[in-house]
PDB file of C-alpha atoms in Angstrom:
ATOM      1  CA  MET V1396      -0.132   0.167  -0.246  1.00  0.00           C
ATOM      2  CA  ASN V1397       1.429   3.509  -0.938  1.00  0.00           C
ATOM      3  CA  LEU V1398       2.649   5.285   2.538  1.00  0.00           C
ATOM      4  CA  ASP V1399       1.449   8.755   1.348  1.00  0.00           C
ATOM      5  CA  LEU V1400      -1.937   7.671   0.882  1.00  0.00           C
ATOM      6  CA  ALA V1401      -1.954   5.461   3.899  1.00  0.00           C
ATOM      7  CA  TYR V1402      -0.758   8.103   6.145  1.00  0.00           C
ATOM      8  CA  ARG V1403      -3.318  10.601   4.643  1.00  0.00           C
ATOM      9  CA  SER V1404      -6.235   7.971   5.043  1.00  0.00           C
ATOM     10  CA  PHE V1405      -5.011   7.279   8.647  1.00  0.00           C
ATOM     11  CA  VAL V1406      -4.976  11.190   9.702  1.00  0.00           C
ATOM     12  CA  LEU V1407      -8.091  12.382   8.022  1.00  0.00           C
ATOM     13  CA  GLY V1408      -9.774   9.373   9.816  1.00  0.00           C
ATOM     14  CA  VAL V1409      -8.271   9.806  13.552  1.00  0.00           C
ATOM     15  CA  ALA V1410      -9.449  13.375  12.825  1.00  0.00           C
ATOM     16  CA  GLY V1411     -12.940  13.103  12.235  1.00  0.00           C
ATOM     17  CA  HIS V1412     -13.322  11.607  15.987  1.00  0.00           C
ATOM     18  CA  PRO V1413     -14.916  14.145  18.216  1.00  0.00           C
ATOM     19  CA  GLN V1414     -12.248  13.893  21.011  1.00  0.00           C
ATOM     20  CA  VAL V1415      -9.879  14.573  18.773  1.00  0.00           C
ATOM     21  CA  GLU V1416     -11.069  17.492  17.497  1.00  0.00           C
ATOM     22  CA  ARG V1417     -11.904  19.076  20.540  1.00  0.00           C
ATOM     23  CA  LEU V1418      -8.058  18.264  21.730  1.00  0.00           C
ATOM     24  CA  ILE V1419      -6.713  19.826  18.645  1.00  0.00           C
ATOM     25  CA  LYS V1420      -8.970  22.805  18.695  1.00  0.00           C
ATOM     26  CA  HIS V1421      -7.626  23.448  22.233  1.00  0.00           C
ATOM     27  CA  ARG V1422      -4.056  22.811  22.151  1.00  0.00           C
ATOM     28  CA  ALA V1423      -2.839  23.380  18.333  1.00  0.00           C
ATOM     29  CA  LYS V1424      -3.482  26.875  18.342  1.00  0.00           C
ATOM     30  CA  GLY V1425       0.275  27.383  16.724  1.00  0.00           C
ATOM     31  CA  LEU V1426      -0.155  25.300  14.027  1.00  0.00           C
ATOM     32  CA  VAL V1427      -3.332  27.193  13.309  1.00  0.00           C
ATOM     33  CA  ARG V1428      -1.880  30.278  12.525  1.00  0.00           C
ATOM     34  CA  ARG V1429       0.768  28.751  10.518  1.00  0.00           C
ATOM     35  CA  TYR V1430      -1.487  28.220   8.038  1.00  0.00           C
ATOM     36  CA  VAL V1431      -4.761  30.155   8.696  1.00  0.00           C
ATOM     37  CA  ALA V1432      -4.350  34.027   8.504  1.00  0.00           C
ATOM     38  CA  GLY V1433      -6.779  34.624  11.453  1.00  0.00           C
ATOM     39  CA  GLU V1434     -10.427  34.398  12.445  1.00  0.00           C
ATOM     40  CA  THR V1435     -11.569  37.621  11.065  1.00  0.00           C
ATOM     41  CA  LEU V1436     -11.546  39.703   7.715  1.00  0.00           C
ATOM     42  CA  GLU V1437      -9.233  42.178   9.078  1.00  0.00           C
ATOM     43  CA  GLU V1438      -6.793  39.784   9.799  1.00  0.00           C
ATOM     44  CA  ALA V1439      -6.914  38.254   6.557  1.00  0.00           C
ATOM     45  CA  LEU V1440      -6.315  41.584   4.351  1.00  0.00           C
ATOM     46  CA  LYS V1441      -3.628  42.134   6.609  1.00  0.00           C
ATOM     47  CA  ALA V1442      -2.107  38.788   5.548  1.00  0.00           C
ATOM     48  CA  ALA V1443      -2.986  39.433   1.801  1.00  0.00           C
ATOM     49  CA  GLU V1444      -0.991  43.013   2.148  1.00  0.00           C
ATOM     50  CA  ALA V1445       2.224  41.377   3.210  1.00  0.00           C
ATOM     51  CA  LEU V1446       2.094  39.199   0.704  1.00  0.00           C
ATOM     52  CA  GLU V1447       1.292  41.613  -2.085  1.00  0.00           C
ATOM     53  CA  ARG V1448       4.567  43.961  -0.422  1.00  0.00           C
ATOM     54  CA  GLU V1449       6.446  40.714  -1.434  1.00  0.00           C
ATOM     55  CA  GLY V1450       5.085  40.303  -5.009  1.00  0.00           C
ATOM     56  CA  VAL V1451       2.762  37.437  -3.986  1.00  0.00           C
ATOM     57  CA  HIS V1452      -1.053  38.036  -4.895  1.00  0.00           C
ATOM     58  CA  ALA V1453      -3.654  36.717  -2.299  1.00  0.00           C
ATOM     59  CA  ILE V1454      -6.664  34.181  -2.638  1.00  0.00           C
ATOM     60  CA  LEU V1455      -8.968  35.231   0.111  1.00  0.00           C
ATOM     61  CA  ASP V1456     -11.003  32.115   1.519  1.00  0.00           C
ATOM     62  CA  LEU V1457     -13.555  32.111   4.162  1.00  0.00           C
ATOM     63  CA  LEU V1458     -13.288  29.137   5.562  1.00  0.00           C
ATOM     64  CA  GLY V1459     -16.417  26.736   6.255  1.00  0.00           C
ATOM     65  CA  GLU V1460     -18.090  24.201   4.088  1.00  0.00           C
ATOM     66  CA  MET V1461     -21.110  21.333   4.532  1.00  0.00           C
ATOM     67  CA  VAL V1462     -23.596  23.409   6.450  1.00  0.00           C
ATOM     68  CA  ARG V1463     -26.581  21.934   7.794  1.00  0.00           C
ATOM     69  CA  THR V1464     -29.378  24.518   7.482  1.00  0.00           C
ATOM     70  CA  GLU V1465     -30.529  27.180   4.801  1.00  0.00           C
ATOM     71  CA  GLU V1466     -29.911  29.788   7.666  1.00  0.00           C
ATOM     72  CA  GLU V1467     -26.221  28.962   8.006  1.00  0.00           C
ATOM     73  CA  ALA V1468     -25.851  29.033   3.946  1.00  0.00           C
ATOM     74  CA  ARG V1469     -27.372  32.624   4.013  1.00  0.00           C
ATOM     75  CA  ALA V1470     -25.040  33.578   6.918  1.00  0.00           C
ATOM     76  CA  PHE V1471     -21.746  32.319   4.799  1.00  0.00           C
ATOM     77  CA  GLN V1472     -23.326  34.437   1.957  1.00  0.00           C
ATOM     78  CA  ARG V1473     -23.452  37.437   4.092  1.00  0.00           C
ATOM     79  CA  GLY V1474     -19.423  36.757   5.001  1.00  0.00           C
ATOM     80  CA  LEU V1475     -18.500  36.069   1.453  1.00  0.00           C
ATOM     81  CA  LEU V1476     -20.516  39.205   0.128  1.00  0.00           C
ATOM     82  CA  GLU V1477     -18.428  41.315   3.056  1.00  0.00           C
ATOM     83  CA  LEU V1478     -15.220  40.011   1.591  1.00  0.00           C
ATOM     84  CA  VAL V1479     -16.101  41.033  -2.012  1.00  0.00           C
ATOM     85  CA  TRP V1480     -17.284  44.799  -0.593  1.00  0.00           C
ATOM     86  CA  ALA V1481     -14.308  44.998   1.280  1.00  0.00           C
ATOM     87  CA  LEU V1482     -11.787  44.024  -1.991  1.00  0.00           C
ATOM     88  CA  ALA V1483     -13.378  46.131  -4.273  1.00  0.00           C
ATOM     89  CA  GLY V1484     -11.405  49.528  -3.295  1.00  0.00           C
ATOM     90  CA  LYS V1485      -7.862  47.428  -2.938  1.00  0.00           C
ATOM     91  CA  PRO V1486      -5.211  48.425  -5.439  1.00  0.00           C
ATOM     92  CA  TRP V1487      -4.044  44.658  -6.234  1.00  0.00           C
ATOM     93  CA  PRO V1488      -5.881  41.877  -7.826  1.00  0.00           C
ATOM     94  CA  LYS V1489      -8.855  40.824  -6.123  1.00  0.00           C
ATOM     95  CA  TYR V1490      -9.376  36.970  -5.950  1.00  0.00           C
ATOM     96  CA  ILE V1491     -11.763  34.652  -3.789  1.00  0.00           C
ATOM     97  CA  SER V1492     -12.047  31.082  -3.377  1.00  0.00           C
ATOM     98  CA  LEU V1493     -15.218  29.165  -1.844  1.00  0.00           C
ATOM     99  CA  LYS V1494     -16.952  25.935  -1.537  1.00  0.00           C
ATOM    100  CA  LEU V1495     -20.097  25.018  -2.936  1.00  0.00           C
ATOM    101  CA  THR V1496     -21.337  23.352   0.758  1.00  0.00           C
ATOM    102  CA  GLN V1497     -20.723  26.534   2.508  1.00  0.00           C
ATOM    103  CA  LEU V1498     -23.705  28.170   0.162  1.00  0.00           C
ATOM    104  CA  GLY V1499     -25.747  24.991   0.727  1.00  0.00           C
ATOM    105  CA  LEU V1500     -25.021  22.590  -1.896  1.00  0.00           C
ATOM    106  CA  ASP V1501     -25.529  19.737   0.253  1.00  0.00           C
ATOM    107  CA  LEU V1502     -29.196  21.167   0.949  1.00  0.00           C
ATOM    108  CA  SER V1503     -30.349  22.065  -2.603  1.00  0.00           C
ATOM    109  CA  GLU V1504     -28.361  22.499  -5.520  1.00  0.00           C
ATOM    110  CA  ASP V1505     -30.766  25.375  -6.767  1.00  0.00           C
ATOM    111  CA  LEU V1506     -29.728  26.940  -3.277  1.00  0.00           C
ATOM    112  CA  ALA V1507     -26.547  27.030  -3.967  1.00  0.00           C
ATOM    113  CA  LEU V1508     -26.627  27.868  -7.155  1.00  0.00           C
ATOM    114  CA  ALA V1509     -28.712  31.025  -6.361  1.00  0.00           C
ATOM    115  CA  LEU V1510     -26.733  32.103  -3.370  1.00  0.00           C
ATOM    116  CA  LEU V1511     -23.760  31.832  -5.737  1.00  0.00           C
ATOM    117  CA  ARG V1512     -25.286  34.296  -8.183  1.00  0.00           C
ATOM    118  CA  GLU V1513     -25.904  36.463  -6.400  1.00  0.00           C
ATOM    119  CA  VAL V1514     -22.251  37.016  -5.009  1.00  0.00           C
ATOM    120  CA  LEU V1515     -20.953  36.862  -8.514  1.00  0.00           C
ATOM    121  CA  ARG V1516     -23.461  39.859  -9.428  1.00  0.00           C
ATOM    122  CA  GLU V1517     -21.620  41.740  -6.410  1.00  0.00           C
ATOM    123  CA  ALA V1518     -18.184  40.292  -7.317  1.00  0.00           C
ATOM    124  CA  GLU V1519     -17.831  40.513 -11.296  1.00  0.00           C
ATOM    125  CA  PRO V1520     -18.661  44.759 -11.408  1.00  0.00           C
ATOM    126  CA  ARG V1521     -15.942  45.112  -8.606  1.00  0.00           C
ATOM    127  CA  GLY V1522     -13.281  42.931 -10.390  1.00  0.00           C
ATOM    128  CA  VAL V1523     -13.279  40.079  -8.000  1.00  0.00           C
ATOM    129  CA  PHE V1524     -12.473  36.864  -9.520  1.00  0.00           C
ATOM    130  CA  VAL V1525     -14.409  34.073  -7.944  1.00  0.00           C
ATOM    131  CA  ARG V1526     -12.884  30.318  -7.805  1.00  0.00           C
ATOM    132  CA  LEU V1527     -15.177  27.582  -7.071  1.00  0.00           C
ATOM    133  CA  ASP V1528     -13.152  24.963  -4.798  1.00  0.00           C
ATOM    134  CA  MET V1529     -13.794  21.320  -5.573  1.00  0.00           C
ATOM    135  CA  GLU V1530     -14.814  19.300  -2.912  1.00  0.00           C
ATOM    136  CA  ASP V1531     -14.750  15.300  -2.675  1.00  0.00           C
ATOM    137  CA  SER V1532     -15.954  12.954  -5.284  1.00  0.00           C
ATOM    138  CA  PRO V1533     -19.755  12.861  -4.374  1.00  0.00           C
ATOM    139  CA  ARG V1534     -19.799  16.472  -5.223  1.00  0.00           C
ATOM    140  CA  VAL V1535     -17.884  16.778  -8.350  1.00  0.00           C
ATOM    141  CA  GLU V1536     -20.762  16.390 -10.564  1.00  0.00           C
ATOM    142  CA  ALA V1537     -23.170  18.733  -8.938  1.00  0.00           C
ATOM    143  CA  THR V1538     -20.181  21.450  -8.417  1.00  0.00           C
ATOM    144  CA  LEU V1539     -19.322  21.466 -12.436  1.00  0.00           C
ATOM    145  CA  ARG V1540     -23.274  21.621 -13.314  1.00  0.00           C
ATOM    146  CA  ILE V1541     -23.267  24.913 -11.430  1.00  0.00           C
ATOM    147  CA  TYR V1542     -20.003  26.070 -12.755  1.00  0.00           C
ATOM    148  CA  LYS V1543     -21.500  25.294 -16.317  1.00  0.00           C
ATOM    149  CA  ALA V1544     -25.005  26.951 -15.785  1.00  0.00           C
ATOM    150  CA  LEU V1545     -23.087  30.157 -14.397  1.00  0.00           C
ATOM    151  CA  ARG V1546     -20.762  30.286 -17.479  1.00  0.00           C
ATOM    152  CA  GLU V1547     -24.059  29.902 -19.568  1.00  0.00           C
ATOM    153  CA  GLU V1548     -25.702  32.846 -17.795  1.00  0.00           C
ATOM    154  CA  GLY V1549     -23.184  35.075 -19.051  1.00  0.00           C
ATOM    155  CA  PHE V1550     -20.724  35.206 -16.097  1.00  0.00           C
ATOM    156  CA  SER V1551     -16.835  35.202 -16.716  1.00  0.00           C
ATOM    157  CA  GLN V1552     -14.899  36.092 -13.865  1.00  0.00           C
ATOM    158  CA  VAL V1553     -15.712  32.621 -12.225  1.00  0.00           C
ATOM    159  CA  GLY V1554     -12.925  29.897 -12.523  1.00  0.00           C
ATOM    160  CA  ILE V1555     -13.273  25.830 -11.744  1.00  0.00           C
ATOM    161  CA  VAL V1556     -10.934  23.296 -10.012  1.00  0.00           C
ATOM    162  CA  LEU V1557      -9.932  19.848 -10.981  1.00  0.00           C
ATOM    163  CA  GLN V1558      -8.412  17.372  -9.001  1.00  0.00           C
ATOM    164  CA  SER V1559      -5.623  14.854 -10.473  1.00  0.00           C
ATOM    165  CA  TYR V1560      -6.132  12.028  -8.193  1.00  0.00           C
ATOM    166  CA  LEU V1561      -9.534  10.912  -9.607  1.00  0.00           C
ATOM    167  CA  TYR V1562     -10.064   8.790 -12.138  1.00  0.00           C
ATOM    168  CA  ARG V1563     -12.494  10.738 -14.022  1.00  0.00           C
ATOM    169  CA  THR V1564     -10.892  14.440 -14.447  1.00  0.00           C
ATOM    170  CA  GLU V1565      -9.497  13.979 -17.769  1.00  0.00           C
ATOM    171  CA  LYS V1566     -13.021  13.569 -18.910  1.00  0.00           C
ATOM    172  CA  ASP V1567     -14.394  16.266 -16.921  1.00  0.00           C
ATOM    173  CA  LEU V1568     -11.587  18.596 -18.125  1.00  0.00           C
ATOM    174  CA  LEU V1569     -12.323  17.599 -21.991  1.00  0.00           C
ATOM    175  CA  ASP V1570     -16.191  18.057 -21.062  1.00  0.00           C
ATOM    176  CA  LEU V1571     -15.127  21.659 -20.085  1.00  0.00           C
ATOM    177  CA  LEU V1572     -13.190  22.781 -22.970  1.00  0.00           C
ATOM    178  CA  PRO V1573     -16.084  24.471 -24.909  1.00  0.00           C
ATOM    179  CA  TYR V1574     -16.227  26.941 -21.745  1.00  0.00           C
ATOM    180  CA  ARG V1575     -12.814  28.044 -22.114  1.00  0.00           C
ATOM    181  CA  PRO V1576     -12.566  27.583 -18.093  1.00  0.00           C
ATOM    182  CA  ASN V1577      -9.941  29.540 -16.076  1.00  0.00           C
ATOM    183  CA  LEU V1578      -8.564  26.373 -14.435  1.00  0.00           C
ATOM    184  CA  ARG V1579      -6.927  25.438 -10.789  1.00  0.00           C
ATOM    185  CA  LEU V1580      -5.182  22.098 -10.972  1.00  0.00           C
ATOM    186  CA  VAL V1581      -5.011  20.482  -7.912  1.00  0.00           C
ATOM    187  CA  LYS V1582      -3.780  16.695  -6.831  1.00  0.00           C
ATOM    188  CA  GLY V1583      -6.360  16.538  -4.002  1.00  0.00           C
ATOM    189  CA  ALA V1584      -6.556  16.209  -0.475  1.00  0.00           C
ATOM    190  CA  TYR V1585     -10.041  14.210   0.362  1.00  0.00           C
ATOM    191  CA  ARG V1586      -9.879  10.869   1.733  1.00  0.00           C
ATOM    192  CA  GLU V1587     -11.232   8.881  -1.560  1.00  0.00           C
ATOM    193  CA  PRO V1588     -11.776   4.936  -2.130  1.00  0.00           C
ATOM    194  CA  LYS V1589      -9.508   3.344  -4.276  1.00  0.00           C
ATOM    195  CA  GLU V1590     -12.413   2.805  -6.682  1.00  0.00           C
ATOM    196  CA  VAL V1591     -12.608   6.660  -7.796  1.00  0.00           C
ATOM    197  CA  ALA V1592      -9.047   7.704  -6.887  1.00  0.00           C
ATOM    198  CA  PHE V1593      -5.471   6.588  -8.011  1.00  0.00           C
ATOM    199  CA  PRO V1594      -3.928   4.772  -5.181  1.00  0.00           C
ATOM    200  CA  ASP V1595      -0.527   5.552  -5.593  1.00  0.00           C
ATOM    201  CA  LYS V1596       1.277   9.063  -5.202  1.00  0.00           C
ATOM    202  CA  ARG V1597       3.208   8.475  -8.401  1.00  0.00           C
ATOM    203  CA  LEU V1598       0.338   7.972 -10.817  1.00  0.00           C
ATOM    204  CA  ILE V1599      -1.247  11.213  -9.257  1.00  0.00           C
ATOM    205  CA  ASP V1600       1.773  12.871 -10.056  1.00  0.00           C
ATOM    206  CA  ALA V1601       1.925  11.880 -13.612  1.00  0.00           C
ATOM    207  CA  GLU V1602      -1.730  12.444 -14.311  1.00  0.00           C
ATOM    208  CA  TYR V1603      -1.161  15.907 -12.814  1.00  0.00           C
ATOM    209  CA  LEU V1604       1.350  17.107 -15.222  1.00  0.00           C
ATOM    210  CA  HIS V1605      -0.055  14.862 -18.018  1.00  0.00           C
ATOM    211  CA  LEU V1606      -3.571  17.055 -17.384  1.00  0.00           C
ATOM    212  CA  GLY V1607      -1.696  20.392 -16.948  1.00  0.00           C
ATOM    213  CA  LYS V1608       0.118  19.979 -20.201  1.00  0.00           C
ATOM    214  CA  LEU V1609      -3.394  19.270 -21.791  1.00  0.00           C
ATOM    215  CA  ALA V1610      -4.865  21.861 -20.716  1.00  0.00           C
ATOM    216  CA  LEU V1611      -2.150  24.092 -21.759  1.00  0.00           C
ATOM    217  CA  LYS V1612      -2.118  22.761 -25.238  1.00  0.00           C
ATOM    218  CA  GLU V1613      -5.627  23.134 -25.199  1.00  0.00           C
ATOM    219  CA  GLY V1614      -5.073  27.237 -24.958  1.00  0.00           C
ATOM    220  CA  LEU V1615      -6.446  27.354 -21.253  1.00  0.00           C
ATOM    221  CA  TYR V1616      -5.541  29.514 -18.769  1.00  0.00           C
ATOM    222  CA  VAL V1617      -3.902  27.037 -15.859  1.00  0.00           C
ATOM    223  CA  ALA V1618      -3.198  27.771 -12.107  1.00  0.00           C
ATOM    224  CA  PHE V1619      -0.850  25.158 -11.118  1.00  0.00           C
ATOM    225  CA  ALA V1620      -1.510  24.409  -7.405  1.00  0.00           C
ATOM    226  CA  THR V1621       1.365  22.427  -6.015  1.00  0.00           C
ATOM    227  CA  HIS V1622       4.210  22.404  -3.807  1.00  0.00           C
ATOM    228  CA  ASP V1623       5.875  19.847  -5.479  1.00  0.00           C
ATOM    229  CA  PRO V1624       9.587  21.246  -6.486  1.00  0.00           C
ATOM    230  CA  ARG V1625       9.695  18.629  -8.899  1.00  0.00           C
ATOM    231  CA  ILE V1626       6.306  19.559 -10.699  1.00  0.00           C
ATOM    232  CA  ILE V1627       6.921  22.845 -10.872  1.00  0.00           C
ATOM    233  CA  ALA V1628      10.665  22.521 -12.286  1.00  0.00           C
ATOM    234  CA  GLU V1629       8.940  20.153 -15.298  1.00  0.00           C
ATOM    235  CA  LEU V1630       6.447  22.623 -15.831  1.00  0.00           C
ATOM    236  CA  LYS V1631       8.683  25.568 -16.056  1.00  0.00           C
ATOM    237  CA  ARG V1632      10.920  23.821 -18.285  1.00  0.00           C
ATOM    238  CA  TYR V1633       7.759  22.386 -20.344  1.00  0.00           C
ATOM    239  CA  THR V1634       6.409  25.707 -20.700  1.00  0.00           C
ATOM    240  CA  GLU V1635       9.690  27.526 -21.830  1.00  0.00           C
ATOM    241  CA  ALA V1636      10.251  24.637 -24.322  1.00  0.00           C
ATOM    242  CA  MET V1637       6.995  24.975 -25.962  1.00  0.00           C
ATOM    243  CA  GLY V1638       6.928  28.670 -25.984  1.00  0.00           C
ATOM    244  CA  ILE V1639       4.112  29.210 -23.716  1.00  0.00           C
ATOM    245  CA  PRO V1640       4.117  32.885 -22.399  1.00  0.00           C
ATOM    246  CA  ARG V1641       4.054  33.163 -18.320  1.00  0.00           C
ATOM    247  CA  SER V1642       0.750  35.002 -19.342  1.00  0.00           C
ATOM    248  CA  ARG V1643      -1.271  32.104 -19.434  1.00  0.00           C
ATOM    249  CA  PHE V1644      -0.193  30.401 -16.183  1.00  0.00           C
ATOM    250  CA  GLU V1645       0.331  31.021 -12.541  1.00  0.00           C
ATOM    251  CA  PHE V1646       1.524  29.219  -9.647  1.00  0.00           C
ATOM    252  CA  GLN V1647      -0.442  28.608  -6.054  1.00  0.00           C
ATOM    253  CA  PHE V1648       0.636  27.950  -3.128  1.00  0.00           C
ATOM    254  CA  LEU V1649      -0.964  27.366   0.456  1.00  0.00           C
ATOM    255  CA  TYR V1650      -0.410  30.428   2.860  1.00  0.00           C
ATOM    256  CA  GLY V1651       2.361  29.479   5.174  1.00  0.00           C
ATOM    257  CA  VAL V1652       4.009  26.655   2.854  1.00  0.00           C
ATOM    258  CA  ARG V1653       7.307  27.011   1.200  1.00  0.00           C
ATOM    259  CA  PRO V1654       7.228  31.053   1.311  1.00  0.00           C
ATOM    260  CA  GLU V1655      10.773  31.460   0.430  1.00  0.00           C
ATOM    261  CA  GLU V1656      10.220  29.552  -3.208  1.00  0.00           C
ATOM    262  CA  GLN V1657       6.695  31.947  -3.318  1.00  0.00           C
ATOM    263  CA  ARG V1658       8.971  34.976  -3.412  1.00  0.00           C
ATOM    264  CA  ARG V1659      11.456  33.146  -5.554  1.00  0.00           C
ATOM    265  CA  LEU V1660       9.242  32.244  -8.313  1.00  0.00           C
ATOM    266  CA  ALA V1661       7.389  35.974  -8.344  1.00  0.00           C
ATOM    267  CA  GLN V1662      11.280  37.280  -8.275  1.00  0.00           C
ATOM    268  CA  GLU V1663      11.618  35.165 -11.520  1.00  0.00           C
ATOM    269  CA  GLY V1664       8.561  36.905 -13.163  1.00  0.00           C
ATOM    270  CA  TYR V1665       6.084  34.382 -12.795  1.00  0.00           C
ATOM    271  CA  THR V1666       2.695  35.022 -11.708  1.00  0.00           C
ATOM    272  CA  VAL V1667       2.376  33.840  -7.695  1.00  0.00           C
ATOM    273  CA  ARG V1668      -0.803  33.487  -5.331  1.00  0.00           C
ATOM    274  CA  ALA V1669      -1.215  32.209  -1.834  1.00  0.00           C
ATOM    275  CA  TYR V1670      -4.188  30.694  -0.799  1.00  0.00           C
ATOM    276  CA  VAL V1671      -5.201  32.813   2.527  1.00  0.00           C
ATOM    277  CA  PRO V1672      -7.889  31.072   4.560  1.00  0.00           C
ATOM    278  CA  TYR V1673      -9.325  33.029   7.331  1.00  0.00           C
ATOM    279  CA  GLY V1674     -12.408  32.334   9.799  1.00  0.00           C
ATOM    280  CA  ARG V1675     -13.540  30.238  12.669  1.00  0.00           C
ATOM    281  CA  ASP V1676     -14.302  27.063  10.856  1.00  0.00           C
ATOM    282  CA  TRP V1677     -11.021  26.159  10.485  1.00  0.00           C
ATOM    283  CA  TYR V1678     -10.602  22.518  11.641  1.00  0.00           C
ATOM    284  CA  PRO V1679     -11.395  20.660   8.593  1.00  0.00           C
ATOM    285  CA  TYR V1680      -9.006  22.853   6.392  1.00  0.00           C
ATOM    286  CA  LEU V1681      -6.046  22.062   9.274  1.00  0.00           C
ATOM    287  CA  THR V1682      -6.686  18.439   8.984  1.00  0.00           C
ATOM    288  CA  ARG V1683      -6.308  18.183   5.417  1.00  0.00           C
ATOM    289  CA  ARG V1684      -3.015  20.052   5.767  1.00  0.00           C
ATOM    290  CA  ILE V1685      -1.740  17.641   8.738  1.00  0.00           C
ATOM    291  CA  ALA V1686      -3.063  14.914   6.341  1.00  0.00           C
ATOM    292  CA  GLU V1687      -0.688  16.341   3.776  1.00  0.00           C
ATOM    293  CA  ARG V1688       2.797  16.707   5.228  1.00  0.00           C
ATOM    294  CA  PRO V1689       4.057  14.168   7.869  1.00  0.00           C
ATOM    295  CA  GLU V1690       5.940  16.927   9.824  1.00  0.00           C
ATOM    296  CA  ASN V1691       2.597  18.361  10.286  1.00  0.00           C
ATOM    297  CA  LEU V1692       1.473  15.947  12.336  1.00  0.00           C
ATOM    298  CA  LEU V1693       4.761  16.264  14.390  1.00  0.00           C
ATOM    299  CA  LEU V1694       3.945  19.551  15.070  1.00  0.00           C
ATOM    300  CA  VAL V1695       0.524  18.779  16.269  1.00  0.00           C
ATOM    301  CA  LEU V1696       2.261  16.374  18.793  1.00  0.00           C
ATOM    302  CA  ARG V1697       4.306  18.759  20.019  1.00  0.00           C
ATOM    303  CA  SER V1698       1.672  21.270  20.571  1.00  0.00           C
ATOM    304  CA  LEU V1699      -0.284  18.776  22.504  1.00  0.00           C
ATOM    305  CA  VAL V1700       2.565  18.246  24.780  1.00  0.00           C
ATOM    306  CA  SER V1701       3.914  21.605  25.255  1.00  0.00           C
ATOM    307  CA  GLY V1702       0.463  23.603  25.536  1.00  0.00           C
TER     308      GLY V1702
END
C-alpha cells in the first residue's frame, strides 16, 4: 500500500473523531496560526497586504463547508459578500475562493446556485474573480453543473478546480473545453476510495502533469496549485520549451507553505498566488493540511505535549 496515501487516510480518519477535534482545537493554536491568516476579515486583509509587498498575490478564502441549514448557508453568503465589498477598493488583484457546500449544496443544488449567483453579481462589477473549489468526489458532478450553468448565464469571472487523483478528471477537463475555463489544477486532499481515485502518489503526480500539459495545449489559462519542486521544475521547463508565455499560467501555494519559493518564483517573473484562509471554521482545512505532510503531524503532537 502506498505510504503517503495510507498516512493521509489514517490522519483524516482519526481527525474525524469528536474527541480528537476538541483536543486539537484547544491545544494546537500555533499550527493554526501557521496555516490560517486569522479568524477575522481584517486579519486576512492584513495577511494579503503583506504578501503583496513580497510580490505574491492573495486568494482570500472564508473557511467553512458542509452547512446543515439554509440559515447557515445565507450567513456564509453574507460573509462572502462582505469579503467582496472589502476587496473592491484594494489596488491589488482581487481573488476569492469558496466551497459550494458552504452555500448549501448538500441541502439543495438550486439554493447553492442562487446564493452564488448573487455573490457573482456583486463580484464581477467590482473586478473580483471567484474560484469554485472542488470538494470530495460525491460533489464533483453538482459542482461542475453549477459552474457550467453560471458560464451559460454569462458570468465570466468565475473559475473551476479539477483534481488529478480522480480517474474521471481527464473526461471532465475535455467536457469543460467549450467553456474555456480558468482552471485551477490540484492533486486532491480528500479521503477517497480506490474505486474513484488513483491509489499511488506516483500515478497522481504523473496525471497532474498530463492534465496540466493537456490544458495548456488546449489554450486554457491554468493555475498550478502544487508545492512539489519536481513538478514546478518540469512545468517551467515544459512551458519554456513549448513557447508558452507566463501570462498563460500561474503557480499557487497554500499560505504558510514554502514562502521562500513563493517569493523566488515571483522574482523570476511568474505570477504567484497564495491561498489565504481565514475564519472560525478552520478545523477541516487544518486536518487536510496535516494529512498532506507528516511533519505537520509532528507539529501537532508537539503542541499537544507543550500546550
